PDB file of C-alpha atoms and ligand atoms in Angstrom:
ATOM      1  CA  MET A 245      -0.489  -0.325   0.071  1.00  0.00           C
ATOM      2  CA  ALA A 246       1.833   2.692  -1.302  1.00  0.00           C
ATOM      3  CA  ASP A 247       1.315   6.090   1.320  1.00  0.00           C
ATOM      4  CA  ALA A 248      -0.311   9.614  -0.126  1.00  0.00           C
ATOM      5  CA  LEU A 249       2.680  11.664   0.388  1.00  0.00           C
ATOM      6  CA  ALA A 250       5.847   9.620  -1.214  1.00  0.00           C
ATOM      7  CA  PRO A 251       8.322   9.762  -1.939  1.00  0.00           C
ATOM      8  CA  ASN A 252       9.489  12.787   0.252  1.00  0.00           C
ATOM      9  CA  PRO A 253      10.467  15.663  -2.022  1.00  0.00           C
ATOM     10  CA  HIS A 254      13.029  16.597   1.086  1.00  0.00           C
ATOM     11  CA  TYR A 255      15.261  13.436   1.043  1.00  0.00           C
ATOM     12  CA  ARG A 256      18.444  14.160   0.285  1.00  0.00           C
ATOM     13  CA  TYR A 257      20.453  11.112  -0.354  1.00  0.00           C
ATOM     14  CA  GLU A 258      24.278  12.213   1.692  1.00  0.00           C
ATOM     15  CA  PRO A 259      27.687  10.330   1.743  1.00  0.00           C
ATOM     16  CA  LYS A 260      27.667   6.553   3.729  1.00  0.00           C
ATOM     17  CA  GLN A 261      30.746   5.961   5.680  1.00  0.00           C
ATOM     18  CA  VAL A 262      31.826   3.421   3.609  1.00  0.00           C
ATOM     19  CA  ASP A 263      33.019   3.803   0.854  1.00  0.00           C
ATOM     20  CA  ALA A 264      30.764   0.475  -0.898  1.00  0.00           C
ATOM     21  CA  ILE A 265      28.378  -2.435   0.939  1.00  0.00           C
ATOM     22  CA  VAL A 266      30.680  -5.803  -1.046  1.00  0.00           C
ATOM     23  CA  ILE A 267      28.797  -7.990  -1.194  1.00  0.00           C
ATOM     24  CA  ARG A 268      30.529 -11.182  -0.217  1.00  0.00           C
ATOM     25  CA  PRO A 269      30.928 -15.152  -0.586  1.00  0.00           C
ATOM     26  CA  PHE A 270      28.610 -15.277   2.702  1.00  0.00           C
ATOM     27  CA  ASP A 271      29.158 -18.637   3.478  1.00  0.00           C
ATOM     28  CA  PHE A 272      30.391 -20.908   7.309  1.00  0.00           C
ATOM     29  CA  ASP A 273      30.615 -24.114   6.932  1.00  0.00           C
ATOM     30  CA  PHE A 274      29.767 -25.434  10.269  1.00  0.00           C
ATOM     31  CA  PRO A 275      29.865 -29.342  11.291  1.00  0.00           C
ATOM     32  CA  ASP A 276      27.921 -31.035  11.604  1.00  0.00           C
ATOM     33  CA  ASP A 277      27.672 -32.536  14.233  1.00  0.00           C
ATOM     34  CA  LEU A 278      27.150 -28.695  15.669  1.00  0.00           C
ATOM     35  CA  ASP A 279      26.763 -28.519  18.850  1.00  0.00           C
ATOM     36  CA  PRO A 280      23.022 -25.934  19.436  1.00  0.00           C
ATOM     37  CA  VAL A 281      25.689 -25.598  23.232  1.00  0.00           C
ATOM     38  CA  TRP A 282      28.903 -23.599  21.641  1.00  0.00           C
ATOM     39  CA  ALA A 283      29.391 -21.556  24.106  1.00  0.00           C
ATOM     40  CA  PRO A 284      30.579 -24.050  27.177  1.00  0.00           C
ATOM     41  CA  GLY A 285      29.525 -23.723  30.184  1.00  0.00           C
ATOM     42  CA  ALA A 286      26.560 -20.907  28.293  1.00  0.00           C
ATOM     43  CA  ARG A 287      23.723 -22.726  27.382  1.00  0.00           C
ATOM     44  CA  VAL A 288      21.541 -19.606  28.026  1.00  0.00           C
ATOM     45  CA  ARG A 289      23.683 -17.719  26.128  1.00  0.00           C
ATOM     46  CA  SER A 290      23.905 -19.717  23.422  1.00  0.00           C
ATOM     47  CA  LEU A 291      20.303 -21.158  22.984  1.00  0.00           C
ATOM     48  CA  MET A 292      18.872 -17.011  23.309  1.00  0.00           C
ATOM     49  CA  PHE A 293      21.802 -16.257  20.121  1.00  0.00           C
ATOM     50  CA  ASN A 294      19.925 -19.124  18.459  1.00  0.00           C
ATOM     51  CA  GLY A 295      16.491 -18.567  18.511  1.00  0.00           C
ATOM     52  CA  PHE A 296      17.305 -14.515  16.972  1.00  0.00           C
ATOM     53  CA  SER A 297      18.872 -16.646  14.656  1.00  0.00           C
ATOM     54  CA  LEU A 298      15.753 -19.257  14.334  1.00  0.00           C
ATOM     55  CA  THR A 299      13.995 -15.413  13.674  1.00  0.00           C
ATOM     56  CA  MET A 300      16.447 -14.198  10.330  1.00  0.00           C
ATOM     57  CA  PRO A 301      15.726 -16.708   7.693  1.00  0.00           C
ATOM     58  CA  TYR A 302      12.339 -14.516   8.341  1.00  0.00           C
ATOM     59  CA  LEU A 303      12.419 -11.680   8.934  1.00  0.00           C
ATOM     60  CA  GLU A 304      15.829 -11.097   6.301  1.00  0.00           C
ATOM     61  CA  PRO A 305      13.767 -12.097   3.122  1.00  0.00           C
ATOM     62  CA  TYR A 306      11.148  -9.719   4.417  1.00  0.00           C
ATOM     63  CA  LEU A 307      13.755  -7.106   4.341  1.00  0.00           C
ATOM     64  CA  ILE A 308      14.057  -8.298   0.877  1.00  0.00           C
ATOM     65  CA  LYS A 309      10.791  -7.773  -0.549  1.00  0.00           C
ATOM     66  CA  SER A 310      10.005  -4.740   1.102  1.00  0.00           C
ATOM     67  CA  MET A 311      12.890  -2.364   0.348  1.00  0.00           C
ATOM     68  CA  GLN A 312      12.614  -4.022  -2.897  1.00  0.00           C
ATOM     69  CA  ALA A 313       8.331  -3.126  -3.019  1.00  0.00           C
ATOM     70  CA  ALA A 314      10.537  -0.116  -1.979  1.00  0.00           C
ATOM     71  CA  SER A 315      12.443   0.721  -4.620  1.00  0.00           C
ATOM     72  CA  LEU A 316      10.494   1.239  -7.002  1.00  0.00           C
ATOM     73  CA  HIS A 317       9.096   4.519  -5.222  1.00  0.00           C
ATOM     74  CA  ILE A 318      12.773   5.706  -5.303  1.00  0.00           C
ATOM     75  CA  LYS A 319      14.633   7.528  -7.364  1.00  0.00           C
ATOM     76  CA  GLU A 320      18.509   8.668  -6.429  1.00  0.00           C
ATOM     77  CA  PRO A 321      20.116   5.877  -7.818  1.00  0.00           C
ATOM     78  CA  ARG A 322      22.898   6.472  -4.899  1.00  0.00           C
ATOM     79  CA  LEU A 323      20.164   4.620  -2.886  1.00  0.00           C
ATOM     80  CA  LEU A 324      19.206   2.641  -5.145  1.00  0.00           C
ATOM     81  CA  GLU A 325      22.581   0.562  -5.490  1.00  0.00           C
ATOM     82  CA  ASP A 326      23.062   0.894  -1.779  1.00  0.00           C
ATOM     83  CA  ILE A 327      19.143  -1.212  -1.101  1.00  0.00           C
ATOM     84  CA  ARG A 328      20.604  -3.858  -4.246  1.00  0.00           C
ATOM     85  CA  ALA A 329      24.000  -4.318  -2.129  1.00  0.00           C
ATOM     86  CA  PHE A 330      21.624  -4.310   0.856  1.00  0.00           C
ATOM     87  CA  ASN A 331      19.186  -7.136  -0.182  1.00  0.00           C
ATOM     88  CA  GLY A 332      22.502  -8.980  -1.666  1.00  0.00           C
ATOM     89  CA  GLN A 333      24.342  -8.960   1.195  1.00  0.00           C
ATOM     90  CA  GLU A 334      20.547 -10.050   3.761  1.00  0.00           C
ATOM     91  CA  ALA A 335      19.806 -12.902   0.954  1.00  0.00           C
ATOM     92  CA  ARG A 336      23.731 -14.129   2.100  1.00  0.00           C
ATOM     93  CA  HIS A 337      22.884 -13.672   6.328  1.00  0.00           C
ATOM     94  CA  TYR A 338      18.699 -15.718   5.302  1.00  0.00           C
ATOM     95  CA  GLN A 339      20.628 -18.738   3.687  1.00  0.00           C
ATOM     96  CA  CYS A 340      23.989 -19.114   6.381  1.00  0.00           C
ATOM     97  CA  HIS A 341      21.213 -18.753   9.338  1.00  0.00           C
ATOM     98  CA  ARG A 342      19.027 -21.767   7.912  1.00  0.00           C
ATOM     99  CA  ARG A 343      22.190 -23.765   7.688  1.00  0.00           C
ATOM    100  CA  LEU A 344      22.837 -22.908  11.016  1.00  0.00           C
ATOM    101  CA  ASN A 345      19.266 -23.124  12.249  1.00  0.00           C
ATOM    102  CA  GLU A 346      18.637 -26.540  10.336  1.00  0.00           C
ATOM    103  CA  LEU A 347      21.773 -27.987  12.700  1.00  0.00           C
ATOM    104  CA  ILE A 348      20.298 -26.386  15.673  1.00  0.00           C
ATOM    105  CA  LYS A 349      16.918 -28.531  15.133  1.00  0.00           C
ATOM    106  CA  LYS A 350      18.226 -31.563  14.151  1.00  0.00           C
ATOM    107  CA  ASN A 351      20.619 -31.766  17.332  1.00  0.00           C
ATOM    108  CA  GLY A 352      18.445 -31.472  19.598  1.00  0.00           C
ATOM    109  CA  TYR A 353      16.005 -29.249  19.023  1.00  0.00           C
ATOM    110  CA  PRO A 354      13.108 -30.174  16.141  1.00  0.00           C
ATOM    111  CA  GLU A 355       9.936 -28.303  18.493  1.00  0.00           C
ATOM    112  CA  LEU A 356      11.782 -25.138  17.305  1.00  0.00           C
ATOM    113  CA  ALA A 357       9.769 -25.316  14.106  1.00  0.00           C
ATOM    114  CA  GLU A 358       6.544 -24.502  15.478  1.00  0.00           C
ATOM    115  CA  VAL A 359       7.902 -21.486  16.677  1.00  0.00           C
ATOM    116  CA  GLU A 360       8.984 -21.405  12.849  1.00  0.00           C
ATOM    117  CA  ALA A 361       5.331 -21.481  11.739  1.00  0.00           C
ATOM    118  CA  ARG A 362       4.416 -18.231  14.091  1.00  0.00           C
ATOM    119  CA  LEU A 363       7.230 -16.297  12.268  1.00  0.00           C
ATOM    120  CA  ALA A 364       6.215 -16.807   9.133  1.00  0.00           C
ATOM    121  CA  LYS A 365       2.722 -16.076   9.972  1.00  0.00           C
ATOM    122  CA  SER A 366       4.295 -12.943  11.668  1.00  0.00           C
ATOM    123  CA  TYR A 367       5.668 -11.675   8.530  1.00  0.00           C
ATOM    124  CA  GLU A 368       3.133 -12.898   6.139  1.00  0.00           C
ATOM    125  CA  ARG A 369       1.183  -9.390   8.630  1.00  0.00           C
ATOM    126  CA  LEU A 370       4.106  -7.757   8.656  1.00  0.00           C
ATOM    127  CA  LEU A 371       3.950  -7.560   4.208  1.00  0.00           C
ATOM    128  CA  ARG A 372       0.043  -6.537   4.464  1.00  0.00           C
ATOM    129  CA  LYS A 373       0.760  -3.377   6.443  1.00  0.00           C
ATOM    130  CA  PRO A 374       1.410  -0.564   4.977  1.00  0.00           C
ATOM    131  CA  LEU A 375       5.107   0.444   3.150  1.00  0.00           C
ATOM    132  CA  GLU A 376       5.253   3.363   5.385  1.00  0.00           C
ATOM    133  CA  THR A 377       5.115   1.038   8.302  1.00  0.00           C
ATOM    134  CA  GLN A 378       7.188  -1.070   6.854  1.00  0.00           C
ATOM    135  CA  LEU A 379      10.694   0.578   5.891  1.00  0.00           C
ATOM    136  CA  ALA A 380       9.945   2.141  10.020  1.00  0.00           C
ATOM    137  CA  TYR A 381      10.294  -1.322  11.205  1.00  0.00           C
ATOM    138  CA  ASN A 382      13.077  -2.182   8.860  1.00  0.00           C
ATOM    139  CA  ALA A 383      15.130   1.518   9.969  1.00  0.00           C
ATOM    140  CA  GLY A 384      14.354  -0.141  13.966  1.00  0.00           C
ATOM    141  CA  PHE A 385      15.859  -3.349  12.936  1.00  0.00           C
ATOM    142  CA  GLU A 386      18.484  -2.282  11.326  1.00  0.00           C
ATOM    143  CA  THR A 387      19.761   1.088  14.359  1.00  0.00           C
ATOM    144  CA  MET A 388      19.484  -1.867  16.849  1.00  0.00           C
ATOM    145  CA  THR A 389      21.965  -3.747  15.160  1.00  0.00           C
ATOM    146  CA  ASN A 390      24.217  -1.495  14.829  1.00  0.00           C
ATOM    147  CA  GLY A 391      24.162  -1.184  18.531  1.00  0.00           C
ATOM    148  CA  PHE A 392      24.845  -5.454  18.317  1.00  0.00           C
ATOM    149  CA  THR A 393      27.171  -4.897  16.388  1.00  0.00           C
ATOM    150  CA  ARG A 394      29.892  -2.782  18.712  1.00  0.00           C
ATOM    151  CA  TRP A 395      28.756  -5.440  21.480  1.00  0.00           C
ATOM    152  CA  PHE A 396      29.845  -8.215  19.725  1.00  0.00           C
ATOM    153  CA  ILE A 397      33.329  -5.951  18.993  1.00  0.00           C
ATOM    154  CA  ASN A 398      33.587  -4.350  22.018  1.00  0.00           C
ATOM    155  CA  ARG A 399      33.020  -7.085  24.651  1.00  0.00           C
ATOM    156  CA  ARG A 400      34.608 -10.431  22.047  1.00  0.00           C
ATOM    157  CA  ARG A 401      36.350 -11.856  24.586  1.00  0.00           C
ATOM    158  CA  ALA A 402      33.752 -12.120  27.034  1.00  0.00           C
ATOM    159  CA  LEU A 403      31.278 -13.334  24.468  1.00  0.00           C
ATOM    160  CA  TRP A 404      32.755 -15.764  22.104  1.00  0.00           C
ATOM    161  CA  GLY A 405      36.487 -16.083  23.604  1.00  0.00           C
ATOM    162  CA  GLY A 406      37.266 -20.074  23.536  1.00  0.00           C
ATOM    163  CA  ASN A 407      33.645 -20.997  21.894  1.00  0.00           C
ATOM    164  CA  CYS A 408      32.674 -22.512  18.441  1.00  0.00           C
ATOM    165  CA  PRO A 409      35.048 -20.073  15.605  1.00  0.00           C
ATOM    166  CA  TRP A 410      31.832 -21.231  13.291  1.00  0.00           C
ATOM    167  CA  VAL A 411      29.141 -19.170  15.401  1.00  0.00           C
ATOM    168  CA  SER A 412      30.942 -17.324  17.328  1.00  0.00           C
ATOM    169  CA  SER A 413      32.710 -16.072  12.982  1.00  0.00           C
ATOM    170  CA  PHE A 414      28.948 -15.899  11.924  1.00  0.00           C
ATOM    171  CA  TRP A 415      27.749 -13.803  14.453  1.00  0.00           C
ATOM    172  CA  VAL A 416      30.443 -11.666  14.394  1.00  0.00           C
ATOM    173  CA  MET A 417      30.545 -11.730  10.439  1.00  0.00           C
ATOM    174  CA  HIS A 418      26.792 -10.963   9.808  1.00  0.00           C
ATOM    175  CA  MET A 419      26.740  -7.779  12.316  1.00  0.00           C
ATOM    176  CA  VAL A 420      29.936  -6.413  10.561  1.00  0.00           C
ATOM    177  CA  GLU A 421      27.742  -6.383   7.431  1.00  0.00           C
ATOM    178  CA  GLU A 422      24.765  -5.513   9.292  1.00  0.00           C
ATOM    179  CA  THR A 423      26.943  -2.054  10.242  1.00  0.00           C
ATOM    180  CA  GLU A 424      28.386  -1.777   6.561  1.00  0.00           C
ATOM    181  CA  HIS A 425      24.648  -1.073   5.201  1.00  0.00           C
ATOM    182  CA  LYS A 426      23.610   0.348   8.818  1.00  0.00           C
ATOM    183  CA  THR A 427      22.415   3.899   6.038  1.00  0.00           C
ATOM    184  CA  VAL A 428      20.117   2.257   3.567  1.00  0.00           C
ATOM    185  CA  ALA A 429      17.621   0.804   5.818  1.00  0.00           C
ATOM    186  CA  PHE A 430      16.979   4.330   7.677  1.00  0.00           C
ATOM    187  CA  ASP A 431      17.909   6.114   4.115  1.00  0.00           C
ATOM    188  CA  THR A 432      15.274   4.039   2.423  1.00  0.00           C
ATOM    189  CA  TYR A 433      12.411   4.987   5.332  1.00  0.00           C
ATOM    190  CA  MET A 434      13.507   8.580   5.393  1.00  0.00           C
ATOM    191  CA  ALA A 435      13.509   9.137   1.620  1.00  0.00           C
ATOM    192  CA  TYR A 436       9.854   7.635   0.840  1.00  0.00           C
ATOM    193  CA  SER A 437       8.180   9.230   3.739  1.00  0.00           C
ATOM    194  CA  GLY A 438      10.291  11.182   6.871  1.00  0.00           C
ATOM    195  CA  ARG A 439       8.615  11.089   9.517  1.00  0.00           C
ATOM    196  CA  TYR A 440       9.263  11.194  12.446  1.00  0.00           C
ATOM    197  CA  LEU A 441       6.684   9.071  14.307  1.00  0.00           C
ATOM    198  CA  PRO A 442       6.083   6.249  12.475  1.00  0.00           C
ATOM    199  CA  ARG A 443      10.314   6.069  12.382  1.00  0.00           C
ATOM    200  CA  ALA A 444      10.483   6.026  16.204  1.00  0.00           C
ATOM    201  CA  ILE A 445       7.319   3.255  16.635  1.00  0.00           C
ATOM    202  CA  GLY A 446       9.934   1.442  14.434  1.00  0.00           C
ATOM    203  CA  VAL A 447      12.694   1.738  16.466  1.00  0.00           C
ATOM    204  CA  PHE A 448      10.360  -0.269  19.675  1.00  0.00           C
ATOM    205  CA  HIS A 449       8.804  -2.661  16.633  1.00  0.00           C
ATOM    206  CA  GLY A 450      11.487  -3.698  14.783  1.00  0.00           C
ATOM    207  CA  SER A 451      13.591  -4.170  17.848  1.00  0.00           C
ATOM    208  CA  PHE A 452      10.932  -5.588  20.260  1.00  0.00           C
ATOM    209  CA  HIS A 453       9.733  -8.280  17.403  1.00  0.00           C
ATOM    210  CA  VAL A 454      13.197 -10.130  16.523  1.00  0.00           C
ATOM    211  CA  LEU A 455      14.003 -10.107  19.989  1.00  0.00           C
ATOM    212  CA  GLY A 456      10.985 -11.330  21.499  1.00  0.00           C
ATOM    213  CA  TYR A 457      10.455 -13.936  19.227  1.00  0.00           C
ATOM    214  CA  GLY A 458      13.556 -15.518  19.407  1.00  0.00           C
ATOM    215  CA  LEU A 459      13.089 -15.477  23.586  1.00  0.00           C
ATOM    216  CA  ILE A 460      10.108 -17.714  22.945  1.00  0.00           C
ATOM    217  CA  ALA A 461      12.139 -19.297  20.607  1.00  0.00           C
ATOM    218  CA  MET A 462      15.098 -19.836  23.419  1.00  0.00           C
ATOM    219  CA  VAL A 463      12.045 -20.581  26.328  1.00  0.00           C
ATOM    220  CA  ALA A 464      11.162 -23.397  23.977  1.00  0.00           C
ATOM    221  CA  ALA A 465      14.824 -25.156  24.048  1.00  0.00           C
ATOM    222  CA  LEU A 466      15.087 -24.043  28.079  1.00  0.00           C
ATOM    223  CA  LYS A 467      11.783 -26.575  28.091  1.00  0.00           C
ATOM    224  CA  LYS A 468      13.452 -29.317  26.201  1.00  0.00           C
ATOM    225  CA  ASP A 469      15.714 -29.249  28.443  1.00  0.00           C
ATOM    226  CA  GLY A 470      13.848 -29.627  31.286  1.00  0.00           C
ATOM    227  CA  LEU A 471      15.674 -26.415  32.857  1.00  0.00           C
ATOM    228  CA  TRP A 472      12.216 -23.930  32.719  1.00  0.00           C
ATOM    229  CA  PRO A 473      11.965 -21.689  34.880  1.00  0.00           C
ATOM    230  CA  ARG A 474      14.540 -22.952  37.831  1.00  0.00           C
ATOM    231  CA  PRO A 475      15.521 -20.204  40.136  1.00  0.00           C
ATOM    232  CA  ARG A 476      18.888 -20.801  38.256  1.00  0.00           C
ATOM    233  CA  THR A 477      17.784 -20.883  34.782  1.00  0.00           C
ATOM    234  CA  LEU A 478      15.653 -17.459  35.223  1.00  0.00           C
ATOM    235  CA  TRP A 479      19.036 -16.048  36.587  1.00  0.00           C
ATOM    236  CA  GLU A 480      20.598 -16.615  33.971  1.00  0.00           C
ATOM    237  CA  ILE A 481      18.161 -15.101  31.225  1.00  0.00           C
ATOM    238  CA  VAL A 482      18.404 -11.787  33.634  1.00  0.00           C
ATOM    239  CA  ARG A 483      22.112 -11.855  33.507  1.00  0.00           C
ATOM    240  CA  GLU A 484      21.949 -12.406  29.455  1.00  0.00           C
ATOM    241  CA  VAL A 485      18.775 -10.571  28.783  1.00  0.00           C
ATOM    242  CA  GLY A 486      20.356  -7.485  31.219  1.00  0.00           C
ATOM    243  CA  SER A 487      23.763  -7.454  29.486  1.00  0.00           C
ATOM    244  CA  LEU A 488      22.293  -7.230  25.220  1.00  0.00           C
ATOM    245  CA  LEU A 489      20.042  -4.129  26.626  1.00  0.00           C
ATOM    246  CA  TRP A 490      22.478  -3.095  28.464  1.00  0.00           C
ATOM    247  CA  ASN A 491      25.236  -3.054  25.916  1.00  0.00           C
ATOM    248  CA  VAL A 492      22.441  -2.492  23.182  1.00  0.00           C
ATOM    249  CA  GLY A 493      19.610  -0.354  24.773  1.00  0.00           C
ATOM    250  CA  PRO A 494      21.751   2.729  24.668  1.00  0.00           C
ATOM    251  CA  TYR A 495      22.114   2.588  20.765  1.00  0.00           C
ATOM    252  CA  LEU A 496      17.835   2.426  20.878  1.00  0.00           C
ATOM    253  CA  LEU A 497      17.422   5.386  22.599  1.00  0.00           C
ATOM    254  CA  ARG A 498      19.472   6.750  20.317  1.00  0.00           C
ATOM    255  CA  GLY A 499      17.281   6.154  17.165  1.00  0.00           C
ATOM    256  CA  LEU A 500      15.082   7.347  18.582  1.00  0.00           C
ATOM    257  CA  LEU A 501      16.392  11.309  18.692  1.00  0.00           C
ATOM    258  CA  PRO A 502      14.513  13.182  15.851  1.00  0.00           C
ATOM    259  CA  SER A 503      18.143  14.108  14.372  1.00  0.00           C
ATOM    260  CA  HIS A 504      19.195  10.529  14.230  1.00  0.00           C
ATOM    261  CA  ASN A 505      21.075   9.485  11.491  1.00  0.00           C
ATOM    262  CA  PRO A 506      23.374   6.763  11.815  1.00  0.00           C
ATOM    263  CA  ARG A 507      25.623   7.711   9.713  1.00  0.00           C
ATOM    264  CA  CYS A 508      27.034   9.996  12.572  1.00  0.00           C
ATOM    265  CA  ASP A 509      28.051   7.083  14.339  1.00  0.00           C
ATOM    266  CA  GLU A 510      31.990   6.271  13.135  1.00  0.00           C
ATOM    267  CA  ASP A 511      32.175   2.785  12.544  1.00  0.00           C
ATOM    268  CA  PRO A 512      34.432   0.330  15.306  1.00  0.00           C
ATOM    269  CA  GLU A 513      38.387   0.380  14.222  1.00  0.00           C
ATOM    270  CA  TRP A 514      38.139  -3.375  15.119  1.00  0.00           C
ATOM    271  CA  GLN A 515      35.434  -3.524  11.987  1.00  0.00           C
ATOM    272  CA  LYS A 516      36.891  -0.446  10.117  1.00  0.00           C
ATOM    273  CA  ALA A 517      40.421  -2.494  10.372  1.00  0.00           C
ATOM    274  CA  TRP A 518      38.203  -6.327   9.417  1.00  0.00           C
ATOM    275  CA  ILE A 519      36.949  -4.208   5.799  1.00  0.00           C
ATOM    276  CA  ALA A 520      40.419  -3.351   5.243  1.00  0.00           C
ATOM    277  CA  GLY A 521      41.799  -6.527   5.772  1.00  0.00           C
ATOM    278  CA  TYR A 522      39.314  -7.696   3.724  1.00  0.00           C
ATOM    279  CA  LYS A 523      39.738  -5.715   0.485  1.00  0.00           C
ATOM    280  CA  THR A 524      43.117  -7.048  -0.081  1.00  0.00           C
ATOM    281  CA  LEU A 525      41.860 -10.128  -1.075  1.00  0.00           C
ATOM    282  CA  PRO A 526      41.341 -11.456  -3.970  1.00  0.00           C
ATOM    283  CA  PRO A 527      38.074 -11.353  -4.905  1.00  0.00           C
ATOM    284  CA  ASN A 528      35.233 -13.735  -4.194  1.00  0.00           C
ATOM    285  CA  THR A 529      37.192 -14.558  -1.090  1.00  0.00           C
ATOM    286  CA  PRO A 530      35.100 -16.893   1.982  1.00  0.00           C
ATOM    287  CA  VAL A 531      34.772 -14.495   5.024  1.00  0.00           C
ATOM    288  CA  PRO A 532      37.058 -16.042   6.816  1.00  0.00           C
ATOM    289  CA  LEU A 533      36.705 -17.624  11.073  1.00  0.00           C
ATOM    290  CA  LEU A 534      37.961 -15.469  13.434  1.00  0.00           C
ATOM    291  CA  ASP A 535      40.571 -17.367  16.131  1.00  0.00           C
ATOM    292  CA  THR A 536      38.321 -17.223  19.099  1.00  0.00           C
ATOM    293  CA  ARG A 537      41.241 -19.716  21.118  1.00  0.00           C
ATOM    294  CA  ASP A 538      42.850 -15.749  21.126  1.00  0.00           C
ATOM    295  CA  PRO A 539      42.673 -14.085  23.683  1.00  0.00           C
ATOM    296  CA  ASP A 540      42.111 -10.792  21.165  1.00  0.00           C
ATOM    297  CA  ILE A 541      40.170 -12.412  18.756  1.00  0.00           C
ATOM    298  CA  PRO A 542      41.663 -10.661  16.753  1.00  0.00           C
ATOM    299  CA  VAL A 543      41.417  -8.942  13.139  1.00  0.00           C
ATOM    300  CA  PRO A 544      41.672 -12.616  10.975  1.00  0.00           C
ATOM    301  CA  PHE A 545      44.240 -10.353   8.707  1.00  0.00           C
ATOM    302  CA  THR A 546      47.975  -8.849   8.848  1.00  0.00           C
ATOM    303  CA  THR A 547      45.976  -5.313   8.594  1.00  0.00           C
ATOM    304  CA  LYS A 548      47.214  -3.126  11.513  1.00  0.00           C
ATOM    305  CA  THR A 549      44.521  -0.939  13.047  1.00  0.00           C
TER     306      THR A 549
HETATM  307 FE1  FE2 B 836      21.182  -9.523   7.840  1.00  0.00          FE
HETATM  308 FE1  FE2 B 837      20.608  -5.597   7.425  1.00  0.00          FE
END
């Protein structure tokens, strides 16, 4: 459904921080016997991130359809090119999440298929909402991923140290690409509508919809393990969700400012070094694994920060 005032006549494209949004061979060769509890000693955290992973093959195809619908209303060629690259990255992300999710179900949690059925219906409903609502949701979700990137990079030793290198690398690299394309959903909303209130609502809608389904999936997995609702499990959930909100919440609050623009946030140095290092490799080099045994989990290239 198109909105009467779209596209926004006041919209002007502004330069991004990154030179380009690169569509890489984003593919991680997860072992067939992958343990769904891939963070030893942190079952709740593993199952929480598995829950978030479960949402992605529903969220990201929806994002692509919604952004494609918006591109029919947009004339700015640089934004159209950004949308094309955004969709290329998101398509690779969800294909990889789908493979991970199949292994998580096969290796312990087939019950998660019930949550997937609910996710499929929920995103079908969202695609029937006005395009302005969809684009505000998209911009809101992408505001949250910017916070996730900083959390994942700045706290990488605590979150990923010693954990399964495939799953850890996958999550960190997914968020690095999220931040590489952090301007696109916001710009698309601004080019289409630009109205403040729907965008502010979208910050909550896009973030808590995904987080909520992720936590529903986590609880389903904990029930399967017979650990729900034990006091110790509840305490661990409070710690893990509290850490998430502490690290990501400020980015949601900043997203609510009327002057918010994701290009004003400087990208983390680790991320800039990774992007610069990858650029020196031959074209189409697969995204490499991170060394989660190294206490610093360094950028996996020789380029210095
Ligand atoms: Fe993504
Ligand atoms: Fe994204």
